[in-house]
PDB file of C-alpha atoms in Angstrom:
ATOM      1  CA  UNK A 530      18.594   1.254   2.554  1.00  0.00           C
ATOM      2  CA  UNK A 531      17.154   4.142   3.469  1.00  0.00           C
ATOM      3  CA  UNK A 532      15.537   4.521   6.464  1.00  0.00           C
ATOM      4  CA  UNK A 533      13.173   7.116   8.153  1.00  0.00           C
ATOM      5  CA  UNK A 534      11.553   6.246  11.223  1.00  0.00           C
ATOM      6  CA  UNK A 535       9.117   7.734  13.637  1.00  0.00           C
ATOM      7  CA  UNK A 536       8.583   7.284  17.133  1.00  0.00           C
ATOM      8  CA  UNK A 537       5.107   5.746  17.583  1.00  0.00           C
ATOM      9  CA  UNK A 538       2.144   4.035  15.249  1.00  0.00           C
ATOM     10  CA  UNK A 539      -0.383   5.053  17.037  1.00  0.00           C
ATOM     11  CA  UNK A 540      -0.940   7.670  19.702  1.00  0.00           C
ATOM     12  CA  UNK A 541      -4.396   8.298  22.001  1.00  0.00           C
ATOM     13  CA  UNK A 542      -4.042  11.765  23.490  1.00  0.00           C
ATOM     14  CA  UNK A 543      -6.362  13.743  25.805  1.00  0.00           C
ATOM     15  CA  UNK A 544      -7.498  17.418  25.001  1.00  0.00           C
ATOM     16  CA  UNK A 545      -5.079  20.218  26.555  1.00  0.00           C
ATOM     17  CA  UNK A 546      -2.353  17.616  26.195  1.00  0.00           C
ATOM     18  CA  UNK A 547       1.236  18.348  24.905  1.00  0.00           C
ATOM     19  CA  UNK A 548       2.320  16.150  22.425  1.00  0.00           C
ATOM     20  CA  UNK A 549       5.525  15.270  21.247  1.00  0.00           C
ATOM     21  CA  UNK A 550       5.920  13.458  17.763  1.00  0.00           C
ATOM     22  CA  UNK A 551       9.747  12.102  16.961  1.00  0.00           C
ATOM     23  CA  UNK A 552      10.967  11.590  13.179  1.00  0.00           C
ATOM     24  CA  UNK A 553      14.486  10.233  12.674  1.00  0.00           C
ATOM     25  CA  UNK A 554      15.987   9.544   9.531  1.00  0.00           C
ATOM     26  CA  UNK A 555      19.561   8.173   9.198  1.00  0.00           C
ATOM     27  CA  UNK A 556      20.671   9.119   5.550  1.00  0.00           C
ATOM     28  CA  UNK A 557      21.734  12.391   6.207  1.00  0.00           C
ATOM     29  CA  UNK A 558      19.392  14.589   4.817  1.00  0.00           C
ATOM     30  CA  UNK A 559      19.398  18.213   5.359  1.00  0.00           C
ATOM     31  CA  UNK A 560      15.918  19.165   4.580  1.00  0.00           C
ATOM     32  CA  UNK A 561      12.973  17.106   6.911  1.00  0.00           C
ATOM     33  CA  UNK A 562       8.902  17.484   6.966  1.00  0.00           C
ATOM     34  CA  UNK A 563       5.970  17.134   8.868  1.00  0.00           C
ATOM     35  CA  UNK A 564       2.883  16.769   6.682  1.00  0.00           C
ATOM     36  CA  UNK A 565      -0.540  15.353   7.881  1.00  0.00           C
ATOM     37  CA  UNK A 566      -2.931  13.420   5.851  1.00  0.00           C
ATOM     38  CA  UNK A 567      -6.684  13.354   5.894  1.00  0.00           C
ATOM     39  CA  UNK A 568      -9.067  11.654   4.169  1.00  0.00           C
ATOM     40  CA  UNK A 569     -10.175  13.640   1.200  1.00  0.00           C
ATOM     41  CA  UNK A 570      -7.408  16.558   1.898  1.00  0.00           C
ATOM     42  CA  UNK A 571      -4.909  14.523   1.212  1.00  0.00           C
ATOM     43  CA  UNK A 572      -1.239  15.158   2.571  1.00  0.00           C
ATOM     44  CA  UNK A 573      -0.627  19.114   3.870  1.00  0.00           C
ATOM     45  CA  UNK A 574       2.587  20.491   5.242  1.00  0.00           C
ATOM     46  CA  UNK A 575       2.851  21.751   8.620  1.00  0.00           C
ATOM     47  CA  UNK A 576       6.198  22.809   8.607  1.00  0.00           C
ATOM     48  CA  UNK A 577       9.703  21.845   7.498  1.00  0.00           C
ATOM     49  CA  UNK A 578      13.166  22.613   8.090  1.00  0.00           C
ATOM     50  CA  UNK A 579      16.328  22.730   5.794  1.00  0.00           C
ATOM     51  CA  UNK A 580      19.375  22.970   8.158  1.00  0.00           C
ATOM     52  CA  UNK A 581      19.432  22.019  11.882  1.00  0.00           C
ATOM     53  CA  UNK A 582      17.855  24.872  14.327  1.00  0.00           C
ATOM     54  CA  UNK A 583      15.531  26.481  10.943  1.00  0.00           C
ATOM     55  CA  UNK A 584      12.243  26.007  10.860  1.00  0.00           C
ATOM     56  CA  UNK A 585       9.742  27.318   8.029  1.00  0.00           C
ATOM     57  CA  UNK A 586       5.737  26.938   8.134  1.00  0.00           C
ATOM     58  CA  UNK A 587       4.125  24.918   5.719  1.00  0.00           C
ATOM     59  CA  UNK A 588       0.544  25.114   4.275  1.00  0.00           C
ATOM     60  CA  UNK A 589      -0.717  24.776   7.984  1.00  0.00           C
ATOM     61  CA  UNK A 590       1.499  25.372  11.404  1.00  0.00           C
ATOM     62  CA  UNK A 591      -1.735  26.908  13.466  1.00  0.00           C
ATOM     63  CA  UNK A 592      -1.224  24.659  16.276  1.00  0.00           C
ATOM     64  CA  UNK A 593       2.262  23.106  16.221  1.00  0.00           C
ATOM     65  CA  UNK A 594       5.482  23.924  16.306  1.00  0.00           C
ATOM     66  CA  UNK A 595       8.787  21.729  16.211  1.00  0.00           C
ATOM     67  CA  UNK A 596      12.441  21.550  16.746  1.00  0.00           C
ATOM     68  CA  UNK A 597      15.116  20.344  14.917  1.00  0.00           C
ATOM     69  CA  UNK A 598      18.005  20.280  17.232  1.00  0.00           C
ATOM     70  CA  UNK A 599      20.090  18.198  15.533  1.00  0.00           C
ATOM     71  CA  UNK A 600      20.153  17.130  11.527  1.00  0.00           C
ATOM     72  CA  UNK A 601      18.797  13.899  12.449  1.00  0.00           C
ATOM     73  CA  UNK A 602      15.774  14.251  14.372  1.00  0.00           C
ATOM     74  CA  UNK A 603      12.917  16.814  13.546  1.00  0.00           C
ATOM     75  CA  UNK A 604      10.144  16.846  16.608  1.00  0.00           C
ATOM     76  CA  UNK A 605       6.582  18.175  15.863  1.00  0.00           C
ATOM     77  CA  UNK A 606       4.756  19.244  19.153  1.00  0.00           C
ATOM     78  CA  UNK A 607       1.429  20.023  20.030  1.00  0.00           C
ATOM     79  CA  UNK A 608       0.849  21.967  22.541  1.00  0.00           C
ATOM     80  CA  UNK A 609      -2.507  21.958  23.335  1.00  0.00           C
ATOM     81  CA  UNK A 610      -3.669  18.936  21.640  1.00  0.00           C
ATOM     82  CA  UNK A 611      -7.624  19.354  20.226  1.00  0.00           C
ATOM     83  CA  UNK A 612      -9.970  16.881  18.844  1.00  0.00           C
ATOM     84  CA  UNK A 613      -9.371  18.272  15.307  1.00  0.00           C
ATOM     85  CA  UNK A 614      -5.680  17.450  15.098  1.00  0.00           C
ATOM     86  CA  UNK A 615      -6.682  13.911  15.481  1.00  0.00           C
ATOM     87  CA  UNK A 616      -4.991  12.389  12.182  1.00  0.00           C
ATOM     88  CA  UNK A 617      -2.360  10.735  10.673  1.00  0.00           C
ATOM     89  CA  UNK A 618       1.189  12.604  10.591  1.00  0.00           C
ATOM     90  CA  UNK A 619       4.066  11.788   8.416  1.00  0.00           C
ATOM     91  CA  UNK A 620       7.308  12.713   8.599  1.00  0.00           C
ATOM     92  CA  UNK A 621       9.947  12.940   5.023  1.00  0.00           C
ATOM     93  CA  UNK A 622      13.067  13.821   4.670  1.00  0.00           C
ATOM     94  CA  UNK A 623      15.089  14.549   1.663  1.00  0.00           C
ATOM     95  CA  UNK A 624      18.800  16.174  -0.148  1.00  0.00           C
ATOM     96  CA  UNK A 625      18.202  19.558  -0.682  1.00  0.00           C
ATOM     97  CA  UNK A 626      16.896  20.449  -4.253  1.00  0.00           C
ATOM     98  CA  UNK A 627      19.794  21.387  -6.698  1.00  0.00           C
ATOM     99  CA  UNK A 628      19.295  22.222 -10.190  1.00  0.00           C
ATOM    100  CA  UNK A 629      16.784  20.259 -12.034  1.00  0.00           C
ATOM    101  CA  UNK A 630      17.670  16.809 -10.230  1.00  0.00           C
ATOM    102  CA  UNK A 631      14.881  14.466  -8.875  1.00  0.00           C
ATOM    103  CA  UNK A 632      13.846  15.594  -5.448  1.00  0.00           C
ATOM    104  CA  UNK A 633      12.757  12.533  -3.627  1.00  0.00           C
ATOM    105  CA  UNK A 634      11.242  12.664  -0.568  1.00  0.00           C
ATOM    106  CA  UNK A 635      10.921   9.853   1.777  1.00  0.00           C
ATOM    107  CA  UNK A 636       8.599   9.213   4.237  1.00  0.00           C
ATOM    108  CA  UNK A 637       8.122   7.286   7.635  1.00  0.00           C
ATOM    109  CA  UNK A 638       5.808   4.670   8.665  1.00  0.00           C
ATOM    110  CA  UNK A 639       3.715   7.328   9.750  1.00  0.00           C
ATOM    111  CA  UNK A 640       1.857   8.347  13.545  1.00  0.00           C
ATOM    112  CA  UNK A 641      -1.763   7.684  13.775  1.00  0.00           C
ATOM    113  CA  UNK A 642      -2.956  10.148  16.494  1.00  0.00           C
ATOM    114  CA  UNK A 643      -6.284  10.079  18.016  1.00  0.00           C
ATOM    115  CA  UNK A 644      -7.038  13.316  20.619  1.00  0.00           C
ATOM    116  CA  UNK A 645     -10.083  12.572  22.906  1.00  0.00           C
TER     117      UNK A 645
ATOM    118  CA  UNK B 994      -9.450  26.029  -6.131  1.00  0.00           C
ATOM    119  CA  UNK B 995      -6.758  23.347  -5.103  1.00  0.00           C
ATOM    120  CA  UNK B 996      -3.819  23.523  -6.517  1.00  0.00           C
ATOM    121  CA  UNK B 997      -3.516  20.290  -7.110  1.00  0.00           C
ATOM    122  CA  UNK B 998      -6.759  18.421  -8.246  1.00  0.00           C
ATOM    123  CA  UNK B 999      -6.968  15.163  -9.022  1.00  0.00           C
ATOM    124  CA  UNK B1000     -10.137  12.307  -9.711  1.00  0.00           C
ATOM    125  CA  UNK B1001     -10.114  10.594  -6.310  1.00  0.00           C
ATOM    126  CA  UNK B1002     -12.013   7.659  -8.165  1.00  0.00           C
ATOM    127  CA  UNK B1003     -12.275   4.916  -7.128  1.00  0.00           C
ATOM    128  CA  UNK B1004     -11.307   3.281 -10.600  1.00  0.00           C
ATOM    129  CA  UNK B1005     -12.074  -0.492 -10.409  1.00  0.00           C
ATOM    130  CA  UNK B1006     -10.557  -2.335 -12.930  1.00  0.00           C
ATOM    131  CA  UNK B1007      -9.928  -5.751 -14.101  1.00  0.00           C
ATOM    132  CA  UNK B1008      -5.739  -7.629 -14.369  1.00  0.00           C
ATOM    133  CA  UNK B1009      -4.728  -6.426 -17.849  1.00  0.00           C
ATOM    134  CA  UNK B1010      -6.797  -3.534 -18.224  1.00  0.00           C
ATOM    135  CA  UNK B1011      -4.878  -0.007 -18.991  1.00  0.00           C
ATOM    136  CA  UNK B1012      -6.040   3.087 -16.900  1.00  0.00           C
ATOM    137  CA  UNK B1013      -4.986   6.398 -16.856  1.00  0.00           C
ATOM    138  CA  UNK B1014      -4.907   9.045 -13.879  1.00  0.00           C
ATOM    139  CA  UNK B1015      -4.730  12.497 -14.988  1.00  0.00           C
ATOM    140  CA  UNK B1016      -4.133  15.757 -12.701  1.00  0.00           C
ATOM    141  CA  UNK B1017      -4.465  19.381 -13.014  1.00  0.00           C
ATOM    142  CA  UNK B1018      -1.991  22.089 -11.325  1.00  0.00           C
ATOM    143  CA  UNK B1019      -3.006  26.098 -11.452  1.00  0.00           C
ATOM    144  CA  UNK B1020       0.596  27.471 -10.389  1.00  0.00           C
ATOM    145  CA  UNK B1021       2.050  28.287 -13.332  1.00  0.00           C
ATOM    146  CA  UNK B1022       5.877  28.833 -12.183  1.00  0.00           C
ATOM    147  CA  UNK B1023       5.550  24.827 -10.976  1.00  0.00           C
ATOM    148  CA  UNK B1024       8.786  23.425 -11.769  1.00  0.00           C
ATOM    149  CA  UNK B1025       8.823  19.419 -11.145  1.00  0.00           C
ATOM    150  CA  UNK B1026       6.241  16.861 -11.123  1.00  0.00           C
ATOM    151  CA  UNK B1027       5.999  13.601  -9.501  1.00  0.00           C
ATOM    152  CA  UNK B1028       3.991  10.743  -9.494  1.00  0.00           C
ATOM    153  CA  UNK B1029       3.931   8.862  -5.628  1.00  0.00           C
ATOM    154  CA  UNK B1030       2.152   5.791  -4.678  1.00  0.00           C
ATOM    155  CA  UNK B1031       0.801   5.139  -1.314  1.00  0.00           C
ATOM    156  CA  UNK B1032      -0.166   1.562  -0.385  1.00  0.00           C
ATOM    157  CA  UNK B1033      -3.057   0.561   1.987  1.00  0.00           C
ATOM    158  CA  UNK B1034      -1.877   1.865   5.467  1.00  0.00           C
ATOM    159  CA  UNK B1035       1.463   2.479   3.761  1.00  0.00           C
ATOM    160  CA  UNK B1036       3.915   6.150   3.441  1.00  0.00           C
ATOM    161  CA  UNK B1037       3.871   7.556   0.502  1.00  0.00           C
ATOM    162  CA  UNK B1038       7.052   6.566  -1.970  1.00  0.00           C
ATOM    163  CA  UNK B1039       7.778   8.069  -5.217  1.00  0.00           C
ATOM    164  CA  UNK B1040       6.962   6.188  -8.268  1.00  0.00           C
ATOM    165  CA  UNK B1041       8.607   8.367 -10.922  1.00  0.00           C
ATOM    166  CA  UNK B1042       9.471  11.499 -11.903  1.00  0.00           C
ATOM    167  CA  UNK B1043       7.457  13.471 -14.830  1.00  0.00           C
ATOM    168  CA  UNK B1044       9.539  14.930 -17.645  1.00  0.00           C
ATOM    169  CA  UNK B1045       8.037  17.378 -20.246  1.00  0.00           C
ATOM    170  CA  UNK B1046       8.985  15.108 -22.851  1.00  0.00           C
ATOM    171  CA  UNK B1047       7.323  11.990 -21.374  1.00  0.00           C
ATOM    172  CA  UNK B1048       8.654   9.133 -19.947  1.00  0.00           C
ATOM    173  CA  UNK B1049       7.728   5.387 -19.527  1.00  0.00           C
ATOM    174  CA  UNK B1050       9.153   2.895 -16.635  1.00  0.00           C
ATOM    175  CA  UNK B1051       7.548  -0.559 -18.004  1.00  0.00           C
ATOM    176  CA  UNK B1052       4.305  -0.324 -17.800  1.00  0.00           C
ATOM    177  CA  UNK B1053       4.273   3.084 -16.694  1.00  0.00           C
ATOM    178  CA  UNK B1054       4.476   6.322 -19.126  1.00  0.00           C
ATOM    179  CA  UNK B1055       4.172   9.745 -17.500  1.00  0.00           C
ATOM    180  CA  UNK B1056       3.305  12.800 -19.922  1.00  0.00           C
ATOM    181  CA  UNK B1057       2.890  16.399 -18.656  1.00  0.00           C
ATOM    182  CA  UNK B1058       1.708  19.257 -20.746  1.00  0.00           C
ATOM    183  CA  UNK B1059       2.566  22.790 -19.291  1.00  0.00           C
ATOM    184  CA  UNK B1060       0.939  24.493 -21.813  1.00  0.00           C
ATOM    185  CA  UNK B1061      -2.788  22.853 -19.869  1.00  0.00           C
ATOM    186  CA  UNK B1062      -0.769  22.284 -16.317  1.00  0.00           C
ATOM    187  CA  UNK B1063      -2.151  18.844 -16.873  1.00  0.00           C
ATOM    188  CA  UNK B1064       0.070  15.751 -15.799  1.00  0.00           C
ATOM    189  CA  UNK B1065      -1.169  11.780 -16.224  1.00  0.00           C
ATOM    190  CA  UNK B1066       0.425   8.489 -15.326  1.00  0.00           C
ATOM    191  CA  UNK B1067      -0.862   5.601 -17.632  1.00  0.00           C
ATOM    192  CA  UNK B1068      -0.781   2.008 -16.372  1.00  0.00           C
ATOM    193  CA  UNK B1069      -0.662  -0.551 -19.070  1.00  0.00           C
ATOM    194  CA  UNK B1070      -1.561  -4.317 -18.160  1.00  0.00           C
ATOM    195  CA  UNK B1071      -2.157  -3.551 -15.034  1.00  0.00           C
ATOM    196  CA  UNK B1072      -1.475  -6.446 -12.155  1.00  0.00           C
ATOM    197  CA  UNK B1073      -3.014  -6.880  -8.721  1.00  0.00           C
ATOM    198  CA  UNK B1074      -0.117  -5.487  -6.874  1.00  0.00           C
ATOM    199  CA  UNK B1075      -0.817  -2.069  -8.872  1.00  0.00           C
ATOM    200  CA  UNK B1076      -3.622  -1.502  -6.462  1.00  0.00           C
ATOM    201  CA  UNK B1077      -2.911   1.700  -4.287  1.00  0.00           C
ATOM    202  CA  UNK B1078      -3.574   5.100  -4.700  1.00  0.00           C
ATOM    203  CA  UNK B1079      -1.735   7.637  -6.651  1.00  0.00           C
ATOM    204  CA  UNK B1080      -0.455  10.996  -5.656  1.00  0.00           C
ATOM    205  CA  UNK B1081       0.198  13.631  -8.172  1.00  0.00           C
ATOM    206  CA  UNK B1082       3.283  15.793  -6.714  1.00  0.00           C
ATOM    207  CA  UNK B1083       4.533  19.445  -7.750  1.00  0.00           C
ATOM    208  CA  UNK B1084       7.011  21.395  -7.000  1.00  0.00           C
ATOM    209  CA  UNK B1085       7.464  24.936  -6.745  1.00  0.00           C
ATOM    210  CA  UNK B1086      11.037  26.751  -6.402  1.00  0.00           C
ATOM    211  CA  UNK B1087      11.086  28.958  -3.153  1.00  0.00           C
ATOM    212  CA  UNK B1088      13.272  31.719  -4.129  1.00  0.00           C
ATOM    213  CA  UNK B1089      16.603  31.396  -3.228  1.00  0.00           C
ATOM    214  CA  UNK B1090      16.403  28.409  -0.900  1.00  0.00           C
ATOM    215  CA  UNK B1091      17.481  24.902  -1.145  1.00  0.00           C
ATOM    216  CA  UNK B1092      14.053  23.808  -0.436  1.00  0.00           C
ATOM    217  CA  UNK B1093      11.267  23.437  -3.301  1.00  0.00           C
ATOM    218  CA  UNK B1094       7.394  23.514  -1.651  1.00  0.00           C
ATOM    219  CA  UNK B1095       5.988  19.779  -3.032  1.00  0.00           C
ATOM    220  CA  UNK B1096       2.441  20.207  -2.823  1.00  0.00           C
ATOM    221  CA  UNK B1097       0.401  16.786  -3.284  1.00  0.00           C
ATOM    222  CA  UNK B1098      -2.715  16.102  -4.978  1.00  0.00           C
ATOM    223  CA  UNK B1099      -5.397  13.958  -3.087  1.00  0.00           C
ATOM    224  CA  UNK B1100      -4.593  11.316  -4.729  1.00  0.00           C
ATOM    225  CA  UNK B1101      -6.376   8.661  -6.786  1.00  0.00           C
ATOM    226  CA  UNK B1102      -7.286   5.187  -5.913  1.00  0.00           C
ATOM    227  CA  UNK B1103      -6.982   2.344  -8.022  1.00  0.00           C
ATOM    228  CA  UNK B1104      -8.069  -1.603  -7.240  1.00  0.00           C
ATOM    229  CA  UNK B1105      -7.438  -4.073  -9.498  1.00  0.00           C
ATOM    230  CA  UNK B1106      -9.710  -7.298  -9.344  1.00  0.00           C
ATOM    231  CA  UNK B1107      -9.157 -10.670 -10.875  1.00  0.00           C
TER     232      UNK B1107
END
């Protein structure tokens, strides 16, 4: 079964605070995401990476950054945590696309972060 | 404008009803399209693929028209456990990469009552 998992459920941060969100997926995936979803946005992509140590901005990377040091694991930091990152973030993870085949992506549990 | 829109309801409808979802894209070079559910407090998981020639998975058909960029799920006799709300998914080839951009509508929430 396939599994993608993600280091906390919910998160209360300060503002100024670094933050370090941890996605790790065990079905050998190359390509991995870090979306966040908002009520009435719905999910956006902060940034993803296709191969361990590449990184590519999504829709929306003001903010964060991450770090995919090995294939595994794909960290999404905050540096400076503010009051408007407060959301919920999902991680996905997926085979890299290849001709016309289904690209599934699956997705954790999710991190509910609140900044104060 | 989004480039994904869909009706973010809420469509409240009764066990055996049929309902349909429908979604609009505006990038025309969009090559795949998805349907995703997303449970209460739940991740996202895909619910089925959309194929230009339609496609049905029980009580589920998918059609897609690229000529409108329009893409709808239909749910026939629809059961309580069909409650959740429905993302419409693109995808958009990025050049040479391995890596297609998914882009996901809003989504659409349905609640079935007894």
């Amino acid at each position: 079964d396939v599994k993608v998992t993600q280091s906390s459920r919910y998160l209360v941060k300060r503002t100024g605070e670094k933050v370090f969100l941890e996605c790790v997926q065990d079905m050998d995936h190359e390509n991995m995401f870090w979306y966040r979803q908002d009520p009435g946005l719905g999910l956006r992509l902060i940034y993803f990476s296709y191969d361990v140590k590449m990184k590519e901005k999504g829709d929306i990377p003001e903010g964060y950054s991450v770090s995919r040091e090995k294939k595994e694991r794909f960290s999404l930091i905050l540096e400076s945590a503010s009051t408007n990152q407060t959301s919920m973030y999902l991680c996905a993870s997926s085979l890299p696309h290849r001709g016309a085949g289904t690209y599934e992506q699956y997705f954790g549990p999710g991190t509910r972060l609140t900044v104060t | 404008r989004k480039e994904v829109e869909q009706d973010p309801g809420p469509f409240n409808v009764p066990e055996g009803a049929t309902v349909a979802f429908n979604c609009t894209y505006s990038n025309s070079a969009s090559q795949s399209f998805f349907w995703y559910r997303q449970d209460c407090r739940k991740e996202p998981k895909l619910l089925m693929s959309v194929y230009s020639s339609g496609n049905e998975d029980g009580r589920f058909t998918a059609q897609l028209n690229r000529a409108s960029q329009y893409i709808s799920l239909l749910i026939r006799d629809s059961k309580l456990s069909d409650s959740a709300t429905y993302l419409c998914v693109v995808r958009v080839n990025a050049g040479g990469t391995s890596y297609g951009k998914l882009t996901f509508g809003q989504g659409t929430i349905l609640t079935v009552h007894p």
